Short mmCIF file of C-alpha atoms in Angstrom, two decimals:
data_model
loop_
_atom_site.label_atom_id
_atom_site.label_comp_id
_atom_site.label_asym_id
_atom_site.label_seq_id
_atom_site.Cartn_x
_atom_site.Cartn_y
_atom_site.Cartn_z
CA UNK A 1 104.65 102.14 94.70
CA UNK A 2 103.91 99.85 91.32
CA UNK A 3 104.38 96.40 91.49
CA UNK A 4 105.79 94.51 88.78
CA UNK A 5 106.83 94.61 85.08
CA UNK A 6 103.49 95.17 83.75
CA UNK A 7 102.45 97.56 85.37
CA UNK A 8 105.67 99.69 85.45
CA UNK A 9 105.64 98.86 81.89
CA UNK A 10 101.95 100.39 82.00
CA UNK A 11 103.73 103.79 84.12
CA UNK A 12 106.01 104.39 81.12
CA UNK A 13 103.35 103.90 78.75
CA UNK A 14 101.33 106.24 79.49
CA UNK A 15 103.77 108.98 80.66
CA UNK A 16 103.51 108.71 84.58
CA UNK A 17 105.84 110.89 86.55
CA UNK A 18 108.12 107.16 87.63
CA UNK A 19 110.65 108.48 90.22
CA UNK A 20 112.67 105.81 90.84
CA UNK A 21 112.83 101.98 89.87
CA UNK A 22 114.14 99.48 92.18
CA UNK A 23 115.21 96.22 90.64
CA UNK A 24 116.26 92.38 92.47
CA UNK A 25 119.78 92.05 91.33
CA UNK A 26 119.00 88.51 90.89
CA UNK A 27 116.50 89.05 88.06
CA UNK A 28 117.84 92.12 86.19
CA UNK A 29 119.29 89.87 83.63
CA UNK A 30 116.48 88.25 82.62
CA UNK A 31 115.55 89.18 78.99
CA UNK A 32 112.01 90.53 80.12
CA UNK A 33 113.53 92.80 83.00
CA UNK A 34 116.30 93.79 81.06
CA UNK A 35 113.99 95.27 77.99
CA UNK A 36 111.93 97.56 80.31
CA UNK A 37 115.27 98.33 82.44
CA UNK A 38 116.45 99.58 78.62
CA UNK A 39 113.38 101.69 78.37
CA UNK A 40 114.00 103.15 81.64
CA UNK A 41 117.04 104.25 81.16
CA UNK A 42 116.10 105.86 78.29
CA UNK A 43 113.81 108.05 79.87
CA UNK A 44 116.59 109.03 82.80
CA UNK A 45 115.14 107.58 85.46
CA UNK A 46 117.96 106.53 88.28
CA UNK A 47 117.71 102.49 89.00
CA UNK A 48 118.46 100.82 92.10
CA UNK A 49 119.83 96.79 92.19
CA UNK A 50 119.05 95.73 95.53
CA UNK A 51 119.86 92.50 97.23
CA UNK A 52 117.42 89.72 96.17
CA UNK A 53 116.18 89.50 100.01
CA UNK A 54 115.50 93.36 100.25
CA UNK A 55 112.83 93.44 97.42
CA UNK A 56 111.49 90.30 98.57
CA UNK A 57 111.08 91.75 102.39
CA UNK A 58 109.67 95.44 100.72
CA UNK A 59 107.32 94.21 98.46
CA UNK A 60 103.60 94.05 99.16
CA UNK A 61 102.64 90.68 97.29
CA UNK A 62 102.86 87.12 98.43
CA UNK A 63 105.18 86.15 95.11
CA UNK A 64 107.41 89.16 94.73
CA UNK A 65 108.05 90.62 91.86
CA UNK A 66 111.42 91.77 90.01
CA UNK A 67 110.69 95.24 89.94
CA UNK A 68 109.08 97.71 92.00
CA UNK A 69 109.33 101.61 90.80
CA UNK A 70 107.69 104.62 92.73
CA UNK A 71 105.39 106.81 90.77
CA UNK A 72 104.55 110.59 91.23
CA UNK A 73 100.52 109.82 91.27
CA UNK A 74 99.06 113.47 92.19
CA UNK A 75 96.12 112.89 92.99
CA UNK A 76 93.80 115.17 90.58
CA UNK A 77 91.26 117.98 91.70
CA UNK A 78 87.56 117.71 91.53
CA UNK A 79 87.49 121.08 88.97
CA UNK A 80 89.44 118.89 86.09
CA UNK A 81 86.12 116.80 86.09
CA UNK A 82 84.53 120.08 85.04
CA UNK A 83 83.78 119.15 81.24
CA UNK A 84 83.64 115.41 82.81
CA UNK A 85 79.96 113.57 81.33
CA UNK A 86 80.63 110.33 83.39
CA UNK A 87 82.32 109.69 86.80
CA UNK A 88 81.66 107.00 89.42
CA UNK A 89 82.37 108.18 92.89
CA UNK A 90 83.35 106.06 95.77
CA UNK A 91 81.40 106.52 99.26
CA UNK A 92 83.15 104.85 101.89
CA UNK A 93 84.79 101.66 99.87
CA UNK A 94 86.94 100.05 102.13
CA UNK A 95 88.35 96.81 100.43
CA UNK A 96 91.64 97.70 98.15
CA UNK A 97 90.39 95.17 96.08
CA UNK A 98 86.68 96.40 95.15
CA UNK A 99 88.10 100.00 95.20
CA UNK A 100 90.79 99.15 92.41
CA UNK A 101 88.31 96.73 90.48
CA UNK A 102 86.04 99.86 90.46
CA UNK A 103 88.48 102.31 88.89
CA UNK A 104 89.52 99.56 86.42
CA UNK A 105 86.21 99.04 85.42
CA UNK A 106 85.62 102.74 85.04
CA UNK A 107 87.99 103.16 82.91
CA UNK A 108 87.07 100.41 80.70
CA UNK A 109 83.88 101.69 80.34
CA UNK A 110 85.03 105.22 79.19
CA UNK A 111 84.50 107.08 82.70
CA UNK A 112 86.23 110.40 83.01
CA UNK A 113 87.19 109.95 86.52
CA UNK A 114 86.87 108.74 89.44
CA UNK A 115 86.55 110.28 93.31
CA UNK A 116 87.12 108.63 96.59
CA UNK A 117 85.18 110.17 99.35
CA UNK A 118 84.38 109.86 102.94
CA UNK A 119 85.67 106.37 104.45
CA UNK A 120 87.32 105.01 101.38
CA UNK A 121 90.70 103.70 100.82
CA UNK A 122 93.45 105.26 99.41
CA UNK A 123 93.47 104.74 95.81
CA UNK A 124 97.08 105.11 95.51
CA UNK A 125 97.91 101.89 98.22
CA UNK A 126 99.77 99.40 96.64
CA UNK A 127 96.89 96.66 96.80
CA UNK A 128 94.54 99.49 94.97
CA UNK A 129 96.84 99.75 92.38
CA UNK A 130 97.26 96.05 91.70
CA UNK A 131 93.83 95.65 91.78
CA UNK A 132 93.13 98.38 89.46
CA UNK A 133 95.43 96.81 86.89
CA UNK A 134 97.46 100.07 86.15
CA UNK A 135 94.09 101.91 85.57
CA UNK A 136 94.70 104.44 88.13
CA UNK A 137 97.76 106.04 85.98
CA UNK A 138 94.95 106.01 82.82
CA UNK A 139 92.26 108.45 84.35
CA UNK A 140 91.68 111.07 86.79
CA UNK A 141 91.38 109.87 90.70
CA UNK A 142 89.86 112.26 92.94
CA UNK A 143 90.55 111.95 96.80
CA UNK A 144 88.34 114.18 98.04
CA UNK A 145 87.37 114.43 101.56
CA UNK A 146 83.61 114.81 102.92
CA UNK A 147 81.14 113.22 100.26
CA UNK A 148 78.37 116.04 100.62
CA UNK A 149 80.50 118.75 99.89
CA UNK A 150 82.22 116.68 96.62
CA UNK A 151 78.87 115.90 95.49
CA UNK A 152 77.40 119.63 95.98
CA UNK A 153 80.66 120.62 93.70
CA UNK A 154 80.06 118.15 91.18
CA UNK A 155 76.17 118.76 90.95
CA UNK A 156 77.71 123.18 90.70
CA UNK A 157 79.38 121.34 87.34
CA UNK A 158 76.10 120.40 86.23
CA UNK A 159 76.55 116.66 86.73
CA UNK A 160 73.22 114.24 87.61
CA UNK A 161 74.36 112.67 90.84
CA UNK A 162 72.81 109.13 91.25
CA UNK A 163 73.30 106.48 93.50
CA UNK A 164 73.14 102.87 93.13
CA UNK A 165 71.06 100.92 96.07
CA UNK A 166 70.77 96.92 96.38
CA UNK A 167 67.11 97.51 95.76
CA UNK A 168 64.44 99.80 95.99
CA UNK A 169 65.83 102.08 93.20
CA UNK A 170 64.45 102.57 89.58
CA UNK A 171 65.87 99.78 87.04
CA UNK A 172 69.37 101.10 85.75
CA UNK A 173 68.22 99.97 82.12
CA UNK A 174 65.70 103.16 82.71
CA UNK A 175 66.92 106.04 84.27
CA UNK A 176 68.28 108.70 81.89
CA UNK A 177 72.35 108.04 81.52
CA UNK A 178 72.16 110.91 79.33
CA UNK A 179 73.52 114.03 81.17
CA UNK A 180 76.73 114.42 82.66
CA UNK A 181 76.32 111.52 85.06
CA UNK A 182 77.86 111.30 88.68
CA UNK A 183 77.61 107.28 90.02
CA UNK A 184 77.41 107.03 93.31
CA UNK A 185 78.39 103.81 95.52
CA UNK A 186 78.26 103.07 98.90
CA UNK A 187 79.90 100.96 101.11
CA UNK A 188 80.26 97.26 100.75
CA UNK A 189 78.32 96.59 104.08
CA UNK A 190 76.06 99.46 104.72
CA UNK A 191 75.90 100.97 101.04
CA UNK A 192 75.21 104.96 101.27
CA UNK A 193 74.73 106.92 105.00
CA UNK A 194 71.08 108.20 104.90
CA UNK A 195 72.37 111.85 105.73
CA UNK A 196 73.76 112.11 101.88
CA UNK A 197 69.75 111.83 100.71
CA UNK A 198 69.88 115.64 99.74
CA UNK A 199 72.73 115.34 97.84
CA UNK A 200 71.29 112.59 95.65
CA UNK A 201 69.22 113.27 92.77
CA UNK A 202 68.13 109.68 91.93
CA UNK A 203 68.49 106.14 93.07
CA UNK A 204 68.87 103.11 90.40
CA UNK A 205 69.28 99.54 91.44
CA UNK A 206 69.64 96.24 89.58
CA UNK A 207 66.69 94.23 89.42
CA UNK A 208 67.78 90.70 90.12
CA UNK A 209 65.88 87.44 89.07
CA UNK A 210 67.94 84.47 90.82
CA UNK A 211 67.83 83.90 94.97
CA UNK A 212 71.18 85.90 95.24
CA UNK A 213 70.81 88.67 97.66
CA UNK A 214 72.60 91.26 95.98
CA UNK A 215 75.85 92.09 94.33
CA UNK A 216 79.46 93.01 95.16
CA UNK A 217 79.97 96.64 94.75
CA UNK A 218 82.58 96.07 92.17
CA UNK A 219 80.32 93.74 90.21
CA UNK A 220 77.52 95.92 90.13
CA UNK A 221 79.80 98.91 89.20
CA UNK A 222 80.99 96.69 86.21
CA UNK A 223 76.98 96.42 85.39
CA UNK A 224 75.91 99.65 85.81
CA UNK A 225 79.52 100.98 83.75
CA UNK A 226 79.10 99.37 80.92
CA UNK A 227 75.24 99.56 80.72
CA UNK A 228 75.98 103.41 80.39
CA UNK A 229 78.77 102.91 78.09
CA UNK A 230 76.55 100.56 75.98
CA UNK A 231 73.86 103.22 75.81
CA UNK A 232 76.06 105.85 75.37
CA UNK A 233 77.66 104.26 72.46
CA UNK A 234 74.45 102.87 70.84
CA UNK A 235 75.26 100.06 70.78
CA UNK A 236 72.46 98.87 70.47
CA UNK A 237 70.59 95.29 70.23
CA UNK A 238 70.92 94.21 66.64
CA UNK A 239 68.82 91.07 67.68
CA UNK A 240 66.48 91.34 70.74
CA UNK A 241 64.80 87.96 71.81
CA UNK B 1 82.29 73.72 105.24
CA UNK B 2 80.34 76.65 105.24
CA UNK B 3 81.45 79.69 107.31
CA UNK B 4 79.48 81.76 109.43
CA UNK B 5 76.03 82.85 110.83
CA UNK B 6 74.64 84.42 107.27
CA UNK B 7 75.81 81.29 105.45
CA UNK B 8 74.52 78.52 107.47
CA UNK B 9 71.06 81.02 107.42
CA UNK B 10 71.12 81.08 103.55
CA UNK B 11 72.00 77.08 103.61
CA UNK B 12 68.68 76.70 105.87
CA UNK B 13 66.51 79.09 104.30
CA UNK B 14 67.23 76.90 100.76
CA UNK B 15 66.29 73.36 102.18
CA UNK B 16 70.24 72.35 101.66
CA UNK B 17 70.99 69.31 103.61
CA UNK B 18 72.81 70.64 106.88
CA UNK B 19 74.78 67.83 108.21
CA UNK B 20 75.77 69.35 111.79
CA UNK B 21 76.84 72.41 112.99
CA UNK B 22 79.87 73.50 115.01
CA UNK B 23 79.50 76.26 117.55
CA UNK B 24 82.11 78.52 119.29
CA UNK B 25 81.72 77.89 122.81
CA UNK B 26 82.43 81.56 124.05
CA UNK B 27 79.96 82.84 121.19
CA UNK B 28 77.19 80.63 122.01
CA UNK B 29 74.92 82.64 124.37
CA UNK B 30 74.64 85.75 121.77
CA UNK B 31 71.68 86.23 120.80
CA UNK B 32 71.81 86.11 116.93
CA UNK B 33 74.20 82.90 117.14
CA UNK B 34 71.61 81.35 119.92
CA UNK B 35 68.54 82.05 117.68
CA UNK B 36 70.45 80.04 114.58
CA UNK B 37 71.02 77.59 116.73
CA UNK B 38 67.31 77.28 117.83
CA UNK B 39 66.50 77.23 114.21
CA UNK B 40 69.11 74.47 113.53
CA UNK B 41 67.77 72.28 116.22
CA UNK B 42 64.42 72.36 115.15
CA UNK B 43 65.88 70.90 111.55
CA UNK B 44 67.08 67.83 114.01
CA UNK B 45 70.50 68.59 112.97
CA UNK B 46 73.39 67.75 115.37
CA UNK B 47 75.23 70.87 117.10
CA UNK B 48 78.72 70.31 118.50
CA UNK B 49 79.84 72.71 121.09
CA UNK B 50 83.37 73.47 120.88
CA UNK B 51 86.37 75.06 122.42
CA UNK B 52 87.16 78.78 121.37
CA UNK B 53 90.52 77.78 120.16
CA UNK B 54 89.65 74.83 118.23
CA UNK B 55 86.91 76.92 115.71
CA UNK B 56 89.69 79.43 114.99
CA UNK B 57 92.65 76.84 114.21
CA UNK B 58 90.02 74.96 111.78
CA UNK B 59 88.29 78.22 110.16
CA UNK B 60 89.59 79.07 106.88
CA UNK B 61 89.28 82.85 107.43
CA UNK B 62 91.55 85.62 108.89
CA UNK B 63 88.22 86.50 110.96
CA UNK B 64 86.77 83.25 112.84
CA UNK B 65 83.51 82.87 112.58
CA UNK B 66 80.91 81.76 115.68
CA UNK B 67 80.02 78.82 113.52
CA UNK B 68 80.83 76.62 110.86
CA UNK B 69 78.57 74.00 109.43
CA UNK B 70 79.10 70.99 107.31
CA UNK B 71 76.88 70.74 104.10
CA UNK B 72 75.69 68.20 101.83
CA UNK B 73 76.37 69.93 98.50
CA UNK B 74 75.84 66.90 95.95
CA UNK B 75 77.07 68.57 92.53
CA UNK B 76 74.64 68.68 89.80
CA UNK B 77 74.93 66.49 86.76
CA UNK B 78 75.10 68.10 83.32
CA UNK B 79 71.14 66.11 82.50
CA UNK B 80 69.92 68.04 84.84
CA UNK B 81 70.51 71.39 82.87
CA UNK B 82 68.09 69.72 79.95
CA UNK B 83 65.90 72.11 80.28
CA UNK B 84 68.00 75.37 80.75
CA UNK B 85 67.81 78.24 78.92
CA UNK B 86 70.84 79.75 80.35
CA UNK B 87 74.11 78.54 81.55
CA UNK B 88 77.25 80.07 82.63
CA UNK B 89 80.41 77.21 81.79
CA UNK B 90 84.02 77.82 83.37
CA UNK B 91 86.64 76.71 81.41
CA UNK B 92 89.89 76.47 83.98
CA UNK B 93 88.72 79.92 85.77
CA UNK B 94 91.24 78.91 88.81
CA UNK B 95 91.30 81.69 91.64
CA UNK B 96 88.08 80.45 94.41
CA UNK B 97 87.67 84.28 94.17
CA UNK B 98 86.84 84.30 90.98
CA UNK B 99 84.84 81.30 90.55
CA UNK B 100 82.96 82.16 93.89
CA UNK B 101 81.84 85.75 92.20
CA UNK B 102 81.17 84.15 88.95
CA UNK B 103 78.69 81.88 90.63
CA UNK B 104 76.96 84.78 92.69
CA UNK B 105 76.29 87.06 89.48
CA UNK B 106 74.93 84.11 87.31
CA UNK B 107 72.54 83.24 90.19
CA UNK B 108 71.88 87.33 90.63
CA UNK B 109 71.63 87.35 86.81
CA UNK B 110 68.92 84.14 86.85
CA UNK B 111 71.17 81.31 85.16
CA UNK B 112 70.27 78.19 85.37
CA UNK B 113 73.15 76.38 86.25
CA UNK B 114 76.95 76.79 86.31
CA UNK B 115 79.38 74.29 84.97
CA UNK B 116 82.86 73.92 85.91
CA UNK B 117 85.29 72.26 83.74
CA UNK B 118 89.12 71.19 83.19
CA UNK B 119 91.16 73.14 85.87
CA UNK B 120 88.40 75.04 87.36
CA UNK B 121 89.01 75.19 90.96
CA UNK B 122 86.31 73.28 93.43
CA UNK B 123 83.31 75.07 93.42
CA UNK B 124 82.54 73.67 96.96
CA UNK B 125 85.70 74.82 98.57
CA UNK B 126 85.28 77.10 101.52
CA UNK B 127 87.07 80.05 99.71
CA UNK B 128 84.46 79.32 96.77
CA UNK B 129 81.67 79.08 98.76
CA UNK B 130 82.51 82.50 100.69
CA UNK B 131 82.97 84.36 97.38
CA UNK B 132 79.85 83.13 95.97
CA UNK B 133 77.64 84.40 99.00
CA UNK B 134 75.84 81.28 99.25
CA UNK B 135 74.88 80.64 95.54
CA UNK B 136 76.08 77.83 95.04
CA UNK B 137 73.40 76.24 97.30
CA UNK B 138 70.96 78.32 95.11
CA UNK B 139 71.46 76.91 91.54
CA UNK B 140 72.85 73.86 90.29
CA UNK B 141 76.58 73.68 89.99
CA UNK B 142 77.96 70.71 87.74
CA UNK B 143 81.60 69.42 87.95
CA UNK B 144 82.22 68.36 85.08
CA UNK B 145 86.22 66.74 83.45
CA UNK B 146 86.66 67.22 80.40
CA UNK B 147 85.71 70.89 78.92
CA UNK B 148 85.09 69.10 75.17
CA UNK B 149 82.41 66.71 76.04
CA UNK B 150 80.41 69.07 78.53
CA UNK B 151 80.50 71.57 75.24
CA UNK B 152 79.26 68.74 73.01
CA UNK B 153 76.86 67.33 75.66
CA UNK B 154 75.22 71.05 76.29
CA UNK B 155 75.47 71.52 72.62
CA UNK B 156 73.19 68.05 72.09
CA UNK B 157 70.76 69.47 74.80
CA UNK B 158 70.14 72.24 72.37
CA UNK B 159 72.77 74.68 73.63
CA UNK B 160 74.23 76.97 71.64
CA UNK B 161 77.70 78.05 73.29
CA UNK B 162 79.48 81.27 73.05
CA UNK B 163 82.52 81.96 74.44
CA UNK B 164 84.17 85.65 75.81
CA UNK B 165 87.04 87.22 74.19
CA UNK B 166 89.30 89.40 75.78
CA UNK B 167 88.65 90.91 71.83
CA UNK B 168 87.69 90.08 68.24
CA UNK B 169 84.51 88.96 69.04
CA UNK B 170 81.29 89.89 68.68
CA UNK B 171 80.31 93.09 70.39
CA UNK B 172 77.83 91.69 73.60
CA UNK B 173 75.23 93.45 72.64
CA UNK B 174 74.99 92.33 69.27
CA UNK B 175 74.67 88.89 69.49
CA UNK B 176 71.63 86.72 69.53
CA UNK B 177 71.06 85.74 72.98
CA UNK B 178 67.67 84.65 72.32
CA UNK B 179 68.42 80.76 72.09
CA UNK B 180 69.43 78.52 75.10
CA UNK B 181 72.73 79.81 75.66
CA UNK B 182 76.01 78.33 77.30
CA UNK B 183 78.12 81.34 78.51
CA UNK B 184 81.91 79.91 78.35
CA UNK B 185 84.43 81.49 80.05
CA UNK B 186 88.27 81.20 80.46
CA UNK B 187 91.23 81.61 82.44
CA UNK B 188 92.34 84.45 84.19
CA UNK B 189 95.45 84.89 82.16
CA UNK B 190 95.35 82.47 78.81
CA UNK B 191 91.56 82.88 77.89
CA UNK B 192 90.55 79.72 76.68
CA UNK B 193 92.75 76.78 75.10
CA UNK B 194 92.34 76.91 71.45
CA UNK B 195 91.66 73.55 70.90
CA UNK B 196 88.52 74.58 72.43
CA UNK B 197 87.64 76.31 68.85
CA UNK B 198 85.19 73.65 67.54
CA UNK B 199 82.91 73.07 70.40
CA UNK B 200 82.60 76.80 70.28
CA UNK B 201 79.44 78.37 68.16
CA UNK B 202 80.12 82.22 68.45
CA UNK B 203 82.49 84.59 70.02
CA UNK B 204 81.92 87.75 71.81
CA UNK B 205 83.60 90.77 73.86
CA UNK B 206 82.84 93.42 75.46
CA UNK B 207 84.29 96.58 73.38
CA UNK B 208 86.31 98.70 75.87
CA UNK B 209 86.14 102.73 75.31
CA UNK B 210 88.87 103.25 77.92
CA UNK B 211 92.67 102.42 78.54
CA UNK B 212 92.44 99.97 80.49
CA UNK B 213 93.34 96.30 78.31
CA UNK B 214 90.49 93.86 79.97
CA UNK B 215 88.68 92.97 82.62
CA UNK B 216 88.70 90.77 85.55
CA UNK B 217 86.91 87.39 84.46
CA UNK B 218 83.85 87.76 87.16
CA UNK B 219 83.74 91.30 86.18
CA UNK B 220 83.47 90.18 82.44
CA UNK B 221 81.05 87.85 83.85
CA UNK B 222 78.42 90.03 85.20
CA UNK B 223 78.54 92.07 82.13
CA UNK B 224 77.66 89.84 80.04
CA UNK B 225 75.52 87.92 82.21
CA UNK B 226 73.33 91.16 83.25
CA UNK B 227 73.25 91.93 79.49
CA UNK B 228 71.64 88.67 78.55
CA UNK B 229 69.04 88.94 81.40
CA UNK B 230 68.39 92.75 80.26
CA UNK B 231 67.96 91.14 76.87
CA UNK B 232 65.37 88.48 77.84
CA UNK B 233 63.47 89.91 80.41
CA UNK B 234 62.44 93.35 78.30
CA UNK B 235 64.47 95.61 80.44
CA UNK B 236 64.10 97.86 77.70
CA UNK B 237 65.69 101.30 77.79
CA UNK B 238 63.02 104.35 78.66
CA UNK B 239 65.49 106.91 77.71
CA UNK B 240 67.72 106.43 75.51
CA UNK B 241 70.37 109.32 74.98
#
């Protein structure tokens, strides 16, 4: 279920598989709802009007919103990530919010994919979906079951699995983001269980310089992302201090 | 008010000035609450023993905590960032999520000081504090009015202030974060108020290689605020692909 005119706006955009769109009779005037209802139509999709007090009862958010549309989100396979050269993968993330920030900031940063293991929650739950901000209709999401085995298959596709830690790890500025690169990150409490050790080929933390403890795992996804992208992309430091 | 055993630990450990402590009366005899406490009382601060009901109506979370503490937390004033070399400045950044997590990753990061301006939300409200781990005990945060004067008072200290764009500026890495720097961010949805434009001295973004349109503000944040401490503290790439 997607949420809102953005991000069903966001569906169509990008050719998502929208079922069905529900709309709150009340609003379906409105200039803004009745553009995108205009666009749905055009693609065939059937539209419900519902009784303002349905949608508002249905939806999932605090301020409902004027549409809500289901989407066919198949969840992809672990062997379309074959020719992948950058996914994170999620170990046991519980919060909606830091799994969805996590895809979002994947795909910013030019992952291939992403893949939910173990613990984590589903990527497809309404709250995940908000929080991703439509990013998990832009690239592949994996949900794949036990974490070992996902990480033996990705590892059998030649990818470099390593695994963020609060500390202890080599600096992420260092390690070599060159290969096809599998980030790993663990749970928002307890980080990674000590069992997946074998099926970790490095550990990378970032080195921290203030009295803060350590990061959110969505903030230090958004760090170690984009450091890869930036050295990835060269771009590089045109002035260094 | 800060929440919980970890907090009021952190608020300790940092010399903060405690002002008394509220305990949960069922919760008193654990062990990790009743060594806190012993802690507390050695600081001579006053403990109040309370009634399980009353901790939960008062908490601010969905989980009560076993105690809450009250907190001198005198804001900073903008002279005493003179000497800073780094400074992260929220410009109407309103969600205590946000401006909690901002916080944390400029303290993680090794800012100097944070600066909240215009409609910035309370950086000393509960939700704030939570969301911020306990940094804002750790580094000076300034409340500060008007967003135009704290820009021209930080840019008479020697500051020179760059703001983030969604896009259209700068690329992150490219930009000369050698200098005492003011980091100035925005609100969640309207980026910054354009009248903002001349106490502004450079603009820069972080270029996005995926689908996805932007990021999250605190996301943005620790992005940029990683980069600059990469920057200054030689983190310099080993391998670079």
């Amino acid at each position: 279920v997607v949420e809102g005119l953005k991000l069903l706006q966001g569906a169509l955009a990008v050719g998502a598989p929208v079922e069905s769109v529900f709309v709150d009779g009340a609003a379906r005037q409105e200039p803004e709802v009745s553009s995108v209802l205009a666009d749905v139509a055009g693609h065939g999709i059937r539209v419900f009007v519902l009784a303002p007090d349905v949608l508002a009862r249905v939806a999932d958010t605090v301020t409902p919103q004027p549409v809500l549309a289901v989407v066919g989100m198949p969840a992809a396979r672990l062997d379309q990530l074959e020719d992948a050269t950058f996914v994170v993968v999620c170990v046991d993330v519980r919060d909606p919010g830091n799994a969805g920030t996590v895809i979002r900031v994947a795909d910013a940063a030019g992952a291939d994919g992403v893949v939910c293991c173990d613990g984590t929650v589903d990527p497809f739950n309404p709250k995940t979906v908000r929080a991703s901000a439509g990013s998990v209709l832009h690239l592949p999401v994996v949900v794949a079951g036990d974490a070992r085995s996902a990480l033996d298959t990705l590892r059998a596709q030649g990818m470099r699995r390593v695994a963020a830690l609060t500390r202890g790890g080599e600096p992420y500025t260092a390690f070599d983001a060159g290969p096809p690169l599998a980030l790993v990150l663990g749970n928002e409490a307890r980080g990674l269980p000590p069992d997946l050790a074998p099926h970790i080929d490095a550990y990378i933390s970032i080195p921290m310089t203030g009295r803060a403890e350590s990061l959110n795992v969505s903030t230090a996804a958004a760090v170690l992302c984009f450091d890869v992208a930036r050295r990835r992309s060269n771009l590089h430091d045109v002035v260094d201090p």
